[in-house]
Coordinates of C-alpha atoms in Angstrom, one line a residue:
M1 CA 41.8 -10.8 25.1
K2 CA 39.2 -8.4 24.4
K3 CA 40.1 -5.0 23.2
L4 CA 38.4 -2.2 25.0
L5 CA 38.4 1.6 24.2
V6 CA 37.6 4.2 26.9
T7 CA 37.2 7.9 26.0
G8 CA 39.0 10.0 28.5
G9 CA 40.5 7.5 31.0
T10 CA 42.2 10.2 33.3
V11 CA 39.4 11.5 35.5
F12 CA 37.0 9.8 37.9
V13 CA 34.4 7.8 35.8
S14 CA 36.4 7.0 32.8
R15 CA 39.8 6.4 34.8
Y16 CA 38.1 3.9 37.1
I17 CA 36.5 2.2 34.1
A18 CA 39.7 1.9 32.4
E19 CA 41.6 0.6 35.6
Y20 CA 38.6 -1.9 36.4
Y21 CA 39.0 -3.5 33.0
V22 CA 42.8 -3.7 33.3
V23 CA 42.6 -5.7 36.4
K24 CA 39.9 -7.9 34.5
G25 CA 42.4 -8.7 31.8
Y26 CA 41.1 -6.6 29.0
D27 CA 43.5 -4.9 26.4
V28 CA 42.5 -1.3 27.5
Y29 CA 42.9 1.8 25.2
V30 CA 42.3 5.2 26.4
L31 CA 41.7 8.2 24.2
N32 CA 42.9 11.6 25.5
R33 CA 45.1 14.4 25.0
N34 CA 47.8 13.2 27.5
T35 CA 47.6 16.2 29.6
K36 CA 47.2 14.3 32.8
E37 CA 48.8 11.3 34.4
Q38 CA 48.0 8.0 32.7
S39 CA 46.8 4.8 34.4
Q40 CA 49.1 1.9 34.6
G41 CA 48.4 -0.8 32.2
V42 CA 46.4 1.2 29.5
N43 CA 47.5 1.8 26.0
L44 CA 47.3 5.6 25.2
I45 CA 45.8 6.8 22.0
Q46 CA 46.8 10.5 22.2
A47 CA 44.3 12.6 20.3
D48 CA 41.7 15.3 20.8
R49 CA 38.4 13.6 20.3
H50 CA 37.1 16.7 18.6
N51 CA 39.7 16.3 15.9
L52 CA 40.3 12.5 15.4
G53 CA 41.0 12.2 11.7
E54 CA 42.3 8.9 10.9
T55 CA 43.5 8.2 14.3
L56 CA 41.2 5.3 15.1
R57 CA 40.8 4.0 11.5
D58 CA 43.0 1.0 12.0
F59 CA 41.5 -0.2 15.5
Q60 CA 38.9 -2.7 15.9
F61 CA 37.4 -2.7 19.3
D62 CA 35.3 -5.3 21.0
V63 CA 33.8 -2.5 23.4
V64 CA 33.6 1.2 23.3
I65 CA 32.8 3.0 26.7
D66 CA 32.0 6.6 26.0
T67 CA 31.6 9.4 28.5
A68 CA 30.5 11.8 25.7
Y69 CA 29.1 15.3 26.8
N70 CA 27.2 16.0 23.6
S71 CA 26.1 14.8 20.0
H72 CA 29.3 16.2 18.4
D73 CA 31.3 13.9 20.8
V74 CA 29.5 11.0 19.5
E75 CA 29.2 11.7 15.9
T76 CA 32.9 12.6 15.7
L77 CA 33.9 9.3 17.5
L78 CA 31.5 7.0 15.5
N79 CA 32.8 8.7 12.2
A80 CA 36.5 8.0 13.3
L81 CA 36.2 4.4 14.6
G82 CA 37.4 1.7 12.5
G83 CA 35.1 -0.9 13.8
Y84 CA 33.6 -2.0 17.1
N85 CA 31.1 -4.5 18.5
D86 CA 29.5 -3.0 21.6
Y87 CA 29.1 0.6 22.6
I88 CA 28.0 1.8 25.9
L89 CA 27.3 5.6 26.6
I90 CA 27.6 6.8 30.2
S91 CA 24.8 9.4 30.2
S92 CA 23.1 11.0 33.3
S93 CA 20.0 11.4 35.4
A94 CA 20.3 15.0 34.4
V95 CA 18.2 14.1 31.2
Y96 CA 15.0 14.1 33.3
P97 CA 13.2 17.4 33.9
E98 CA 12.6 18.3 37.5
T99 CA 9.0 18.9 36.9
A100 CA 8.3 15.2 35.6
L101 CA 6.5 12.8 37.8
Q102 CA 9.0 10.8 40.1
P103 CA 10.3 8.2 40.3
F104 CA 11.8 8.9 36.9
T105 CA 11.5 5.7 34.7
E106 CA 13.4 5.0 31.6
S107 CA 10.3 6.2 29.5
T108 CA 10.0 9.4 31.3
P109 CA 9.9 12.3 28.5
L110 CA 13.4 13.9 28.4
A111 CA 13.6 17.7 28.6
I112 CA 15.7 20.5 30.2
N113 CA 16.2 20.3 33.9
K114 CA 16.7 23.9 35.5
F115 CA 19.4 22.6 37.8
W116 CA 21.5 20.9 35.2
G117 CA 20.7 23.1 32.1
K118 CA 22.9 22.6 29.2
Y119 CA 24.8 19.6 30.6
G120 CA 21.4 17.8 30.7
T121 CA 20.2 18.7 27.3
D122 CA 23.7 17.9 25.7
K123 CA 23.4 14.5 27.3
I124 CA 20.0 14.1 25.7
Q125 CA 21.3 15.0 22.5
A126 CA 24.2 12.6 22.8
E127 CA 21.9 9.8 23.7
A128 CA 19.8 10.5 20.5
A129 CA 22.8 10.8 18.2
L130 CA 24.1 7.4 19.3
L131 CA 20.8 5.5 19.1
K132 CA 20.0 6.9 15.8
R133 CA 23.4 5.5 14.4
N134 CA 23.4 2.3 16.6
P135 CA 20.0 1.2 18.0
N136 CA 21.8 -1.7 19.7
A137 CA 24.1 0.6 21.7
Y138 CA 23.4 0.8 25.5
V139 CA 22.8 4.0 27.5
V140 CA 23.1 4.1 31.3
R141 CA 21.7 7.0 33.4
P142 CA 23.3 7.2 37.0
P143 CA 22.4 9.5 39.6
Y144 CA 25.3 10.9 41.7
L145 CA 28.4 8.7 41.3
Y146 CA 30.8 8.3 44.2
G147 CA 33.9 6.3 45.1
P148 CA 37.6 6.2 44.8
M149 CA 38.9 8.6 42.1
N150 CA 35.9 11.2 42.5
N151 CA 37.5 14.6 41.8
V152 CA 34.2 16.3 42.5
Y153 CA 34.2 17.9 45.9
R154 CA 31.2 16.0 47.5
E155 CA 32.1 13.2 49.8
S156 CA 35.5 14.6 50.1
F157 CA 34.1 17.9 51.3
V158 CA 32.4 16.1 54.2
F159 CA 35.6 14.2 54.8
D160 CA 37.5 17.5 55.1
C161 CA 34.9 18.8 57.6
A162 CA 35.3 15.5 59.7
L163 CA 39.0 15.5 59.6
S164 CA 39.0 19.1 61.0
N165 CA 36.3 18.1 63.5
R166 CA 34.3 21.0 62.2
K167 CA 30.6 21.6 62.8
F168 CA 28.5 20.7 59.6
Y169 CA 26.1 23.2 58.2
L170 CA 23.1 21.3 57.1
P171 CA 20.6 22.7 54.7
K172 CA 17.2 22.9 56.5
D173 CA 16.3 20.0 58.5
G174 CA 18.6 17.7 56.5
E175 CA 15.7 15.5 55.3
M176 CA 16.4 16.2 51.4
K177 CA 16.9 12.8 49.9
L178 CA 19.9 11.9 47.6
Q179 CA 20.4 8.9 45.3
F180 CA 23.9 7.5 44.8
F181 CA 25.6 4.8 42.8
Y182 CA 29.1 3.3 43.6
I183 CA 31.5 3.6 40.8
R184 CA 32.5 -0.1 40.9
D185 CA 28.8 -1.1 40.8
L186 CA 28.5 1.0 37.6
C187 CA 31.4 -1.3 36.2
R188 CA 29.5 -4.4 37.5
F189 CA 26.5 -3.3 35.6
I190 CA 28.4 -2.7 32.3
D191 CA 29.8 -6.2 32.7
I192 CA 26.2 -7.6 32.9
L193 CA 25.2 -5.7 30.0
L194 CA 28.2 -7.1 27.9
K195 CA 27.5 -10.5 29.1
T196 CA 23.8 -10.9 28.8
K197 CA 23.0 -8.3 26.0
P198 CA 19.4 -7.5 27.2
S199 CA 17.0 -6.3 24.7
Q200 CA 16.3 -3.0 26.7
H201 CA 19.0 -0.5 25.8
I202 CA 18.5 2.2 28.2
F203 CA 18.8 1.8 31.9
N204 CA 18.4 4.1 34.9
V205 CA 21.1 2.9 37.5
G206 CA 21.6 3.5 41.1
N207 CA 20.9 2.3 44.7
K208 CA 17.5 1.4 45.3
E209 CA 17.3 3.5 48.5
A210 CA 17.8 7.0 48.7
I211 CA 19.3 8.6 51.6
S212 CA 18.7 12.0 53.5
V213 CA 21.6 14.5 53.3
R214 CA 21.8 14.2 57.4
E215 CA 22.3 10.3 57.1
W216 CA 24.8 10.7 54.2
V217 CA 27.0 13.3 56.3
E218 CA 26.8 11.0 59.2
L219 CA 28.1 8.0 57.2
C220 CA 30.9 10.3 56.1
Y221 CA 32.0 11.3 59.4
K222 CA 31.7 7.8 60.6
V223 CA 34.2 6.5 58.0
V224 CA 36.6 9.1 59.2
G225 CA 36.1 8.2 62.8
S226 CA 34.6 11.6 63.8
E227 CA 31.3 12.5 65.4
V228 CA 29.3 15.1 63.6
K229 CA 27.6 18.1 65.2
F230 CA 25.1 19.9 63.0
A231 CA 24.0 23.4 62.3
N232 CA 20.8 23.7 60.5
V233 CA 20.6 26.4 57.9
Y234 CA 17.2 27.8 57.4
A235 CA 18.2 31.2 56.3
D236 CA 17.8 32.3 52.5
I237 CA 21.2 31.3 51.5
E238 CA 22.2 29.7 48.2
Q239 CA 22.7 26.2 49.1
R240 CA 25.6 25.5 46.6
N241 CA 27.5 28.2 48.4
Y242 CA 28.1 26.0 51.4
F243 CA 27.0 22.4 50.3
S244 CA 28.0 19.9 47.8
F245 CA 24.5 19.4 46.1
Y246 CA 21.7 21.6 44.7
D247 CA 18.5 22.0 46.6
Y248 CA 16.9 19.4 44.5
E249 CA 15.6 16.1 45.4
Y250 CA 14.8 13.5 42.8
Y251 CA 14.5 9.7 42.7
L252 CA 15.2 7.2 39.8
D253 CA 13.2 4.0 39.4
V254 CA 16.2 1.4 39.0
S255 CA 13.8 -1.7 39.1
K256 CA 15.1 -2.8 35.6
Q257 CA 18.8 -2.5 36.8
Y258 CA 18.0 -4.6 39.9
S259 CA 16.3 -7.3 37.7
L260 CA 19.7 -7.9 36.2
M261 CA 22.0 -6.8 39.2
P262 CA 20.2 -7.5 42.4
N263 CA 22.9 -6.3 44.8
T264 CA 24.7 -3.1 45.2
T265 CA 27.5 -2.0 47.4
P266 CA 26.3 -0.7 50.9
L267 CA 26.9 2.9 51.0
L268 CA 28.9 2.8 54.2
E269 CA 31.3 0.3 52.5
G270 CA 31.6 2.5 49.4
L271 CA 32.2 5.7 51.5
Q272 CA 34.9 3.8 53.4
E273 CA 36.7 2.9 50.2
S274 CA 36.3 6.6 48.8
F275 CA 38.0 7.9 52.0
N276 CA 40.7 5.4 51.8
W277 CA 41.6 6.7 48.4
Y278 CA 41.1 10.3 49.4
K279 CA 43.6 10.1 52.3
S280 CA 46.4 9.7 49.8
N281 CA 45.0 11.7 46.8
S282 CA 43.4 14.8 48.3
E283 CA 45.3 16.9 45.7
K284 CA 43.5 15.2 42.8
V285 CA 40.0 16.6 43.9
T286 CA 38.8 19.9 42.5
K287 CA 37.8 21.7 45.7
K288 CA 35.2 24.3 46.0
P289 CA 35.5 27.2 48.5
F290 CA 32.6 25.9 50.7
L291 CA 34.8 26.3 53.8
D292 CA 35.8 29.8 53.0
Y293 CA 32.2 30.8 52.5
I294 CA 31.1 29.2 55.7
D295 CA 34.0 30.9 57.6
N296 CA 33.4 34.2 56.1
N297 CA 29.5 34.3 56.2
M298 CA 28.0 31.7 58.5
L299 CA 30.0 31.2 61.7

């Protein structure tokens, strides 16, 4: 039985990863402060990752899957680990500057992105710190992740609108493109990295096809079983006041991922599973006041 460490393990990406590998029969350890409900089947290592001391010194892990936000997170964990074989960092497409030529490839120069700011530059530094210490580690850079356990108010915002049969306020003509990646596909790709150990160590990951925000909203309404009516917003209103995404269209080249994993989950199927989870777990989503803003300013 392989021993796996997941940093975090209580919210969306890290929680899904932990539960995915429990089901696969791994001996899964999660590292967190124990301030949230723990998943069934995991082994809790209760600690603050910024002050680990000797907490991990006696552990030997086959795999470490880290959602570190910055270089200090990485350095602290590496200094504390007793031993490990494989290390995978979940980074972000926020490492690419919005001014770079698209689609972004793994070799696109990294720099600040005005939409993501410090989050993106911190991820750049986390990647650099890891690969300096361990050139054999793997780094994956997803676009927008979605699926069950997503605590970010994205698809769940549209589900709420559909459940209330609300008109949907769509930015401009609705043709802005978004690129997604289903959380289970992220785990499937991690499986492939661990099995095949490719010589490349940095991968963009995501669905090959981008989708317009109009089409995405229509799919979200469809899985709820509601028909959407749109109101297009051309006024000079900050998009993030009433919509789940920045006014920012970008596209990742994921050809290297597809050479290893040629199939991804259809978006409709993934959104259906996301909605099925949300129906019983709406309280676990951190909701933003989009609906209040719409009701008070846009009706």
